[in-house]
XYZ file of C-alpha atoms in Angstrom:
491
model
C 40.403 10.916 25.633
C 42.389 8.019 23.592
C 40.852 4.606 24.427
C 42.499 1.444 24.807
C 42.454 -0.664 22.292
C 43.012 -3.959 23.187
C 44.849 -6.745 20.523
C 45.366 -10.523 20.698
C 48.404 -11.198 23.350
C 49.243 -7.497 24.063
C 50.958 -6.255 27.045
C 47.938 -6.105 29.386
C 46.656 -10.134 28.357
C 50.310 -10.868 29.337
C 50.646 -8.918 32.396
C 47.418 -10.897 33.871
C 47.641 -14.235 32.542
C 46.790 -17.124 34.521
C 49.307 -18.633 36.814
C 48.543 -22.455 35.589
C 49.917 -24.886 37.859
C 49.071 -28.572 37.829
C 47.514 -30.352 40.291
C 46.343 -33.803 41.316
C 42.255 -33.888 41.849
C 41.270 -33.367 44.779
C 38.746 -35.804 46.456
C 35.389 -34.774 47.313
C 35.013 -32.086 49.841
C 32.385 -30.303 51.528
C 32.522 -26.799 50.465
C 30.391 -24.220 52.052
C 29.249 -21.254 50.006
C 27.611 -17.643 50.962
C 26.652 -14.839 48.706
C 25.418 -11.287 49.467
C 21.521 -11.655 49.035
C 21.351 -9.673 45.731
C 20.747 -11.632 42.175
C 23.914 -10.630 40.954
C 25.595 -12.173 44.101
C 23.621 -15.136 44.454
C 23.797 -16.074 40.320
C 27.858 -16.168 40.368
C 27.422 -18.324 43.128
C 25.021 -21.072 41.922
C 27.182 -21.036 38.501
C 30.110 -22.063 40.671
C 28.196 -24.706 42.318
C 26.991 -26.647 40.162
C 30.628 -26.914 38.839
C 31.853 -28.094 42.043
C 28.861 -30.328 42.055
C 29.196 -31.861 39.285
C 32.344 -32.911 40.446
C 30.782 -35.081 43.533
C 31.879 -32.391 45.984
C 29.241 -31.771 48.259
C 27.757 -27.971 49.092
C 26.159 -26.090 51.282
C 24.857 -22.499 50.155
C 23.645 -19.673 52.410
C 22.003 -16.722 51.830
C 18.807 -15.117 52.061
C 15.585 -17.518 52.288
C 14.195 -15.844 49.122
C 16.559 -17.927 47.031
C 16.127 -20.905 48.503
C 14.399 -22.247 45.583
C 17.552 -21.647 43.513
C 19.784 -22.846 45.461
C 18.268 -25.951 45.682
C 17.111 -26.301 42.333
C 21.249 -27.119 41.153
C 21.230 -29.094 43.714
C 22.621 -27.765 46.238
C 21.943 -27.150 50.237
C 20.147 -24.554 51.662
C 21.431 -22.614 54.827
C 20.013 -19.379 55.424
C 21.916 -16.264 56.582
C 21.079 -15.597 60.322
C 17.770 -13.893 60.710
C 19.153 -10.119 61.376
C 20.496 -10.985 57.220
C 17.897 -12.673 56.086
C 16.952 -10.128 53.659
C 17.536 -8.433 50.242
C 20.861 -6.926 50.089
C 19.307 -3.522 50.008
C 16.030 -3.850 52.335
C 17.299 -1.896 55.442
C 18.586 1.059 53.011
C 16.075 1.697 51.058
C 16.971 5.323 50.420
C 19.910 3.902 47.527
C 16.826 3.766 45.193
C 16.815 7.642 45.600
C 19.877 8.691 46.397
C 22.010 10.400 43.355
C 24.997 8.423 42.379
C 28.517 10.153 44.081
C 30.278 10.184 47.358
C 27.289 9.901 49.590
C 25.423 7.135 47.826
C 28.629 5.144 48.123
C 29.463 5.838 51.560
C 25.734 4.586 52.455
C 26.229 1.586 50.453
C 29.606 0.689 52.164
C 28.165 1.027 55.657
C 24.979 -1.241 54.471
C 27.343 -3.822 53.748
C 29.614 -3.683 56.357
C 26.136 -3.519 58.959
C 26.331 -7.584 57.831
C 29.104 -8.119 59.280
C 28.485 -10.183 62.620
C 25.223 -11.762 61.237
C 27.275 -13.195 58.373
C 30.216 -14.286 60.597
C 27.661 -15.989 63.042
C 26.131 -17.593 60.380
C 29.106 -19.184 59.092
C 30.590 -20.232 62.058
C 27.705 -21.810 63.343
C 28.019 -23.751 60.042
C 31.612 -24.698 60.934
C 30.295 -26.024 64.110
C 27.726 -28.305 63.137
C 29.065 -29.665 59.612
C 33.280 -28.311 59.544
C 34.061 -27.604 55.581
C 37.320 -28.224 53.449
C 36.376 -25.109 52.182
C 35.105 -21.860 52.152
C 33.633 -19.895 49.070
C 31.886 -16.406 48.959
C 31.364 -13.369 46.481
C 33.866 -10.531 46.738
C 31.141 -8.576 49.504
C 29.993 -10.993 51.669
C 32.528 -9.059 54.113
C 31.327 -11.979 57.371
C 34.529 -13.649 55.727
C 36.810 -10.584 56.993
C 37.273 -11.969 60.668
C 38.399 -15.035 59.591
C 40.575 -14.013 57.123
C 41.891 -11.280 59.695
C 42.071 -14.181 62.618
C 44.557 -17.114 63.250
C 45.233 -19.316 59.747
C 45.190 -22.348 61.839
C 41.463 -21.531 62.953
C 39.199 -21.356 59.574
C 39.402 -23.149 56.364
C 40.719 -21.870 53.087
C 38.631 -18.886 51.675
C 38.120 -18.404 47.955
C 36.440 -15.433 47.150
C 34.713 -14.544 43.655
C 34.495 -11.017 42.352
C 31.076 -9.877 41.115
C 32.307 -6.680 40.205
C 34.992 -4.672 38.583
C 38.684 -5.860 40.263
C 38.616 -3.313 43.294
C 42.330 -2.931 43.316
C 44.250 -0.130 43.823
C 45.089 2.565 40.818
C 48.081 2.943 39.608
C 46.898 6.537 38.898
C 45.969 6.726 42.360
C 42.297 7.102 41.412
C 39.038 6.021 43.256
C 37.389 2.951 42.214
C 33.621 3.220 40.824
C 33.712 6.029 40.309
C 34.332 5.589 36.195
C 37.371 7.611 35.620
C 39.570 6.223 33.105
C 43.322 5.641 33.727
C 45.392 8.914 33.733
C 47.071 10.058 30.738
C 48.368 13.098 31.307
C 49.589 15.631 34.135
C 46.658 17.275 34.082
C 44.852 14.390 34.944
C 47.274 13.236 37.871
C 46.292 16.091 39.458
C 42.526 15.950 38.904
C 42.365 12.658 39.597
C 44.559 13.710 43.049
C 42.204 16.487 44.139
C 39.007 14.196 43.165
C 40.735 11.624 45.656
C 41.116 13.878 48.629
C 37.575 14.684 48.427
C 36.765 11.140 48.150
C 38.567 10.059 51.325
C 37.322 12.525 53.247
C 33.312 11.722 52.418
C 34.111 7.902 52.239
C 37.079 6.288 52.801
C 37.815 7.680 55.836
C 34.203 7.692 57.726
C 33.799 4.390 56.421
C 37.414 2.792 58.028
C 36.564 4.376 61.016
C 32.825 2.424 61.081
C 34.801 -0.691 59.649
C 37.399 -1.264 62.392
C 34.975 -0.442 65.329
C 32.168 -3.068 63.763
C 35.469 -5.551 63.628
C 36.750 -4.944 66.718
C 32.859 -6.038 68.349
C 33.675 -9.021 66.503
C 37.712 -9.287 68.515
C 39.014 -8.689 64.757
C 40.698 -5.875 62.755
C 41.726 -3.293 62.227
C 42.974 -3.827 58.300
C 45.549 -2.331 57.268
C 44.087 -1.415 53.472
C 40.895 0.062 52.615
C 37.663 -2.566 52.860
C 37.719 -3.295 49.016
C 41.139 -3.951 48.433
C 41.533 -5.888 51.854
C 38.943 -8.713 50.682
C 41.295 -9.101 47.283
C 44.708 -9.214 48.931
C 43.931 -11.644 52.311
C 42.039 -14.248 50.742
C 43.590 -17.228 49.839
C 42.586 -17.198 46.037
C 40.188 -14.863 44.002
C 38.324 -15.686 41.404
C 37.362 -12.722 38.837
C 34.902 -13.428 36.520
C 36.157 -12.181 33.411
C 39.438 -11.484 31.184
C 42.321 -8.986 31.821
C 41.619 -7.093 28.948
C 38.593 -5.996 30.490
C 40.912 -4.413 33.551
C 42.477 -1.186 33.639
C 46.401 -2.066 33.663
C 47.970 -2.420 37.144
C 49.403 -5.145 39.056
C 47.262 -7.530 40.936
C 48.696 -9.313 44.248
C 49.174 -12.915 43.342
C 45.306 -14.134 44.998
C 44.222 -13.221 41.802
C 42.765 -15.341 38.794
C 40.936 -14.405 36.013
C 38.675 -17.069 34.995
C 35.971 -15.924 32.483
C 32.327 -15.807 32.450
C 30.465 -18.408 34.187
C 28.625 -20.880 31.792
C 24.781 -19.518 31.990
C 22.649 -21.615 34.186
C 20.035 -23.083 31.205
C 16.825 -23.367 31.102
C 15.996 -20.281 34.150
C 13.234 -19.128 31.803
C 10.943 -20.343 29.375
C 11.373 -18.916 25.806
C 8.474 -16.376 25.253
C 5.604 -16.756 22.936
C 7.268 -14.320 20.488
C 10.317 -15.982 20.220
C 9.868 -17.077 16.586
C 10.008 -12.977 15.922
C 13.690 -13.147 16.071
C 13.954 -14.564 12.863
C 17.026 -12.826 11.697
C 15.300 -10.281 9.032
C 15.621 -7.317 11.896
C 18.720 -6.352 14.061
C 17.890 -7.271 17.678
C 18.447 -4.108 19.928
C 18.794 -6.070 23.758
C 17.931 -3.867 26.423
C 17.287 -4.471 30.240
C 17.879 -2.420 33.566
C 19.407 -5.703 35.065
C 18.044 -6.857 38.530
C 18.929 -4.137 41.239
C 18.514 -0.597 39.554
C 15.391 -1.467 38.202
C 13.124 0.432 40.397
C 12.613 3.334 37.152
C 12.320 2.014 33.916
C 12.169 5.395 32.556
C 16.216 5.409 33.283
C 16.444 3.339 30.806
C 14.245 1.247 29.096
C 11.255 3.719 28.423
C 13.960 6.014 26.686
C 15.127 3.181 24.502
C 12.091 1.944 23.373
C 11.045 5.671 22.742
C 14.680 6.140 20.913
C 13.743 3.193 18.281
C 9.950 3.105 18.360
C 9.946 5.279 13.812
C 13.336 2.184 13.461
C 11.345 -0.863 11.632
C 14.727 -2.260 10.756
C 15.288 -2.840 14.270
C 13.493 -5.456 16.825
C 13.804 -3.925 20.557
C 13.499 -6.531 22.896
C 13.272 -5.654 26.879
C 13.586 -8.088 29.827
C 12.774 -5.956 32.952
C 14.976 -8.344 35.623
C 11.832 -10.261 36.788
C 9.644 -7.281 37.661
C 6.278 -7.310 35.910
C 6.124 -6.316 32.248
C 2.747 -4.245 32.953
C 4.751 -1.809 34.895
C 6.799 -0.328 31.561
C 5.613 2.806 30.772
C 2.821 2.764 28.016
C 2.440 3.589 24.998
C 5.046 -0.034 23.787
C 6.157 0.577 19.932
C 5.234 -2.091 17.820
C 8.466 -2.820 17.316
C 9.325 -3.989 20.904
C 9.110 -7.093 22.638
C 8.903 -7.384 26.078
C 9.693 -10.398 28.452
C 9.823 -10.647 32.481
C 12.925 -12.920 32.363
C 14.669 -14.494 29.474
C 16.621 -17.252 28.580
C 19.857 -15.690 28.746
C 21.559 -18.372 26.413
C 18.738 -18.188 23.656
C 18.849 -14.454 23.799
C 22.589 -13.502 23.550
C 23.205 -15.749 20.729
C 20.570 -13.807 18.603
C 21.498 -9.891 20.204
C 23.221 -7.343 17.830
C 23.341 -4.476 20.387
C 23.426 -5.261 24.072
C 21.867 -1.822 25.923
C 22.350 -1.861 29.874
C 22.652 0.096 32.494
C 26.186 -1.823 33.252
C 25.488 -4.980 35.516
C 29.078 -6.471 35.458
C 27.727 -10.154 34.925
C 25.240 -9.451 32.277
C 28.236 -7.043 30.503
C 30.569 -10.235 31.026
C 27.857 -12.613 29.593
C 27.757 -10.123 26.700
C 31.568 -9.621 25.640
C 31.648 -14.054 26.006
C 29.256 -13.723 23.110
C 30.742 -10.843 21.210
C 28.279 -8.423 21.333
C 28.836 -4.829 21.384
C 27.265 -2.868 24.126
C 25.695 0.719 24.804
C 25.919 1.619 28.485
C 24.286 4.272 30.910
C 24.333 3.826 34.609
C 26.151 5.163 36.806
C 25.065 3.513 40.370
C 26.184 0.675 42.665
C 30.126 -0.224 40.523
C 27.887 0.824 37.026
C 30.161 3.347 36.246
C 33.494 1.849 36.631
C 31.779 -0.941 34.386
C 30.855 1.412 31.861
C 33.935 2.802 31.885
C 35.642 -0.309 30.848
C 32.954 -0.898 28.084
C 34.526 2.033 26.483
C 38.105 2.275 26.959
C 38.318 -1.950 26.113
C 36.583 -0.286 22.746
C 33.616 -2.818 22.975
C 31.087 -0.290 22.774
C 29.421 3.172 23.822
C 29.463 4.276 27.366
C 26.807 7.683 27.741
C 27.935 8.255 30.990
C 24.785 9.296 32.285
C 22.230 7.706 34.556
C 19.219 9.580 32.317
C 20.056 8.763 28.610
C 18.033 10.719 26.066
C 16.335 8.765 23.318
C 18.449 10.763 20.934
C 21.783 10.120 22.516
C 20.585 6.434 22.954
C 19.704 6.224 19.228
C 22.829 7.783 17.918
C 24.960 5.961 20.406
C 22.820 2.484 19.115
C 23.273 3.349 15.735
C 26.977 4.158 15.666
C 27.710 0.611 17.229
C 25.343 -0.630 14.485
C 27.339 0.793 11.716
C 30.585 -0.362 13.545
C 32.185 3.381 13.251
C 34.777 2.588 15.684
C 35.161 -1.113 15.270
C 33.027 -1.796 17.941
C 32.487 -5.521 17.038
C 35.841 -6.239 16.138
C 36.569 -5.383 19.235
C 33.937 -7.372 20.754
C 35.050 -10.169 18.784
C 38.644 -10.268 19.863
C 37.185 -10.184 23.982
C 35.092 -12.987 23.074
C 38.256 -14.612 21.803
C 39.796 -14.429 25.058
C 36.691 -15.748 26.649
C 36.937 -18.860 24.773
C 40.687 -19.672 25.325
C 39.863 -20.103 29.204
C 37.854 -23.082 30.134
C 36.258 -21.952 33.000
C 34.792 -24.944 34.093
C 38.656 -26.366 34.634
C 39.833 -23.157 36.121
C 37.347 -23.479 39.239
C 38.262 -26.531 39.696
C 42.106 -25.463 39.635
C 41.559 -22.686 41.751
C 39.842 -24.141 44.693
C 41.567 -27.814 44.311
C 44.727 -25.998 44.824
C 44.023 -24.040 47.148
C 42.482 -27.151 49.270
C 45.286 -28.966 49.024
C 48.219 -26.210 49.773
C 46.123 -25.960 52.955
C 44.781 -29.219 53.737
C 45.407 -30.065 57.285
C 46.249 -26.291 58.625
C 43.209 -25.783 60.385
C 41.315 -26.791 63.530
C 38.024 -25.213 63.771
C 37.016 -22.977 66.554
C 34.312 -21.784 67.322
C 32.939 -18.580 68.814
C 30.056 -17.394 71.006
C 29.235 -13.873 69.726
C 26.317 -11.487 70.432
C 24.600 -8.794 68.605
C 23.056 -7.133 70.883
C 25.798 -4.427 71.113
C 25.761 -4.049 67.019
C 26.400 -0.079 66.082
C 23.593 -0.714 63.570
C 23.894 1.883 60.498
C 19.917 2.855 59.614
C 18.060 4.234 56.832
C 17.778 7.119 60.021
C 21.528 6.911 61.028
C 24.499 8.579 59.125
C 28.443 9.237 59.968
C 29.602 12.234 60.734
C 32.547 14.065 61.741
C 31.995 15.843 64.677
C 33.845 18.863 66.387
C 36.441 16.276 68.044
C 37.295 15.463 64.774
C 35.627 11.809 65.281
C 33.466 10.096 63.099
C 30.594 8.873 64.732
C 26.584 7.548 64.178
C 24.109 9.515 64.264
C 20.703 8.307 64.220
């Protein structure tokens, strides 16, 4: 299959580039912030606080307790999510560890979400109540936003939303997202890509509409008139995606949408280890981490790696395991590796010649910002759509596998290495439109715009709401379709 190959100012950049329009600054607001309680989620987040901090604005962030600390170490707030959320984004379904990536591990995922729902939309409005905001910002699944986007605009605040993952927009191929199929270039493909969507709606997108619109309608909203995904882009009153358009398959975007680059890393999160002097620019550095969520198996992907370049003493491996413990790698550890709990993100990019992951969007972002060439695996949670883009952007290798063998991991490492396919020219021009958008300035433009188109629209109201009634989806519970043709729980 051809890959695109993307150039300075081609077609695509132009297609998506930023609507600039000026504005006067705003005055200081009080913004309230949520994120989904998952690292990757909750990261984004504090990024784009302490840029509207910094600015005198005042906020408020809530999610779970566990990241309290964080949250208040910018500076910040602390609110947590209502007790029924308190938790880690995947706690109540913990069979997405096991589950093989496809239809049903999505579907699951979906319903975990969307079983946050009222909690969410409690917790914020209770915020409203007691402290009303200018302003409302939350990641791209923090779905307790959907009633109020789906309500009255004269009874909530503006909503910003930021994406943490690929742009979930509709195909102009008609193809599933995250599912990692590259855009159709052929017939052939149109009608693969057709049948592989029929299949798709009837395991997923269906079931999970169904579940959707009865959880909104316990909450008096819905139904929406778009699948979940795309709904959360189109009705919010800006979007923020974290990253360039040449990293997005081509299609048109509805006008919420502004690409704003990679969030400036949050310094200092981790000490630099005692090896750190090791990196002294005699060996290629080989980065390699499972991120923070699929990191349950490090024999998915780190174990392989390390075993793929243990006999390479030109090359330095060095593994950060997403804050799990560094004992828990599979022994024996090559001499050649280096091994780190968490790392100074900052320190480490600038000295990385080959970034290996399992295709965490932010950490892939982070990457391409610092032009460095990646070799992907994963295929769960939105890995493979990522992964996917790694390769047809031409930034790298993308194994399309969630089990990499050490020999298609050192093949795949070494033919980035020797820049076969222009790998890290490619990476270079990305990183070149990283650098021509000031980040910073565009979250500032973004939600001081949107404040002010809306400023004086709304009048808070509040609700009482009750979860007692709450369909909850359980790690016991699944949808199913039943002989009356409706989809229903099943615990």
């Amino acid at each position: 299959m051809a890959e695109r190959k993307p150039t300075s100012g081609d077609a695509t950049t132009r297609a998506f580039a930023l609507r600039i329009e000026p504005f006067r600054e705003s005055p200081h607001m009080r913004i309230i912030m949520a994120a989904t309680p998952a690292l990757g989620h909750v990261i984004p987040m504090l990024g784009i606080a302490r840029i509207l901090l910094s600015e005198g604005h005042e906020v408020v962030a809530s999610t779970a307790s566990a990241y309290q600390d964080r949250v208040k170490s910018v500076g910040a707030e602390f609110w947590p999510l209502p007790e029924s959320a308190d938790h880690d984004a995947q706690a109540k379904l913990p069979e997405l560890k096991t589950l093989p990536p496809g239809f049903e591990w999505l579907r699951a995922a979906m319903c975990g979400l969307i079983n946050e729902i009222p909690a969410q939309y409690m917790g914020l409005q209770q915020m409203l109540q007691e402290a009303p905001a200018d302003i409302v910002i939350a990641d791209d699944q923090f779905f307790g936003v959907l009633p109020m986007l789906l309500g009255a605009r004269s009874a909530r605040p503006p909503v910003v939303l930021f994406g943490t993952t690929i742009l979930h927009w509709h195909r102009e191929d008609g193809a599933p997202n995250f599912l990692g199929l590259h855009p159709a270039i052929s017939q052939a493909q149109h009608e693969e890509y057709a049948a592989i969507t029929r299949e798709y709606d009837n395991i997923v997108r269906y079931p999970v509409t169904r579940y959707l619109d009865r959880c909104l309608e316990g909450v008096g909203a819905g139904p929406l008139s778009k699948p979940l995904l795309e709904s959360v882009v189109e009705l919010t009153d800006a979007y923020m995606q974290l990253s360039v358009p040449s990293f997005e398959f081509t299609h048109a975007v509805p006008p919420s949408v502004q690409f704003v680059g990679a969030l400036p890393i949050i310094p200092n999160q981790a000490p630099l280890p005692p090896w750190a002097d090791d990196l002294d620019g005699r060996r290629k550095v080989i980065l390699v981490t499972q991120g923070t969520l699929a990191n349950h198996d490090f024999n998915l992907l780190i174990t392989p790696t390390l075993a793929a370049l243990a006999d390479e003493p030109d090359l330095l491996v060095v593994v950060t395991t997403g804050g799990r413990p560094i004992e828990v790698i599979p022994r024996p550890i090559p001499a050649n590796a280096r091994l780190a709990s968490y790392l100074p993100f900052e320190w480490i990019l600038s000295k990385a010649d080959v970034f290996v992951t399992n295709g965490g969007y932010g950490s892939v972002n982070q990457a391409m910002s610092f032009g460095i060439p990646l070799v992907a695996a994963g295929l769960t949670e939105d890995k493979a759509d990522v992964n996917a883009r790694v390769a047809w952007s031409g930034v790298g290798v993308n194994l399309a596998t969630n089990t990499p063998t050490p020999v298609a991991l050192r093949n795949a490492i070494r033919a980035v290495l020797d820049d076969a396919q222009s790998y890290r020219q490619h990476a270079s021009l990305i990183a070149k439109e990283f650098a021509a958008i000031d980040t910073r300035a565009e979250v500032l433009r973004v939600v001081g715009q949107v404040a002010q188109r809306l400023e004086g629209v709304h009048t808070h109201q509040s609700r009482e709401l009750s979860l007692s009634s709450w369909p909850y989806f359980g790690v016991n519970d699944s949808i199913y379709l039943d002989n009356t043709q409706e989809y229903k729980i099943r615990s």
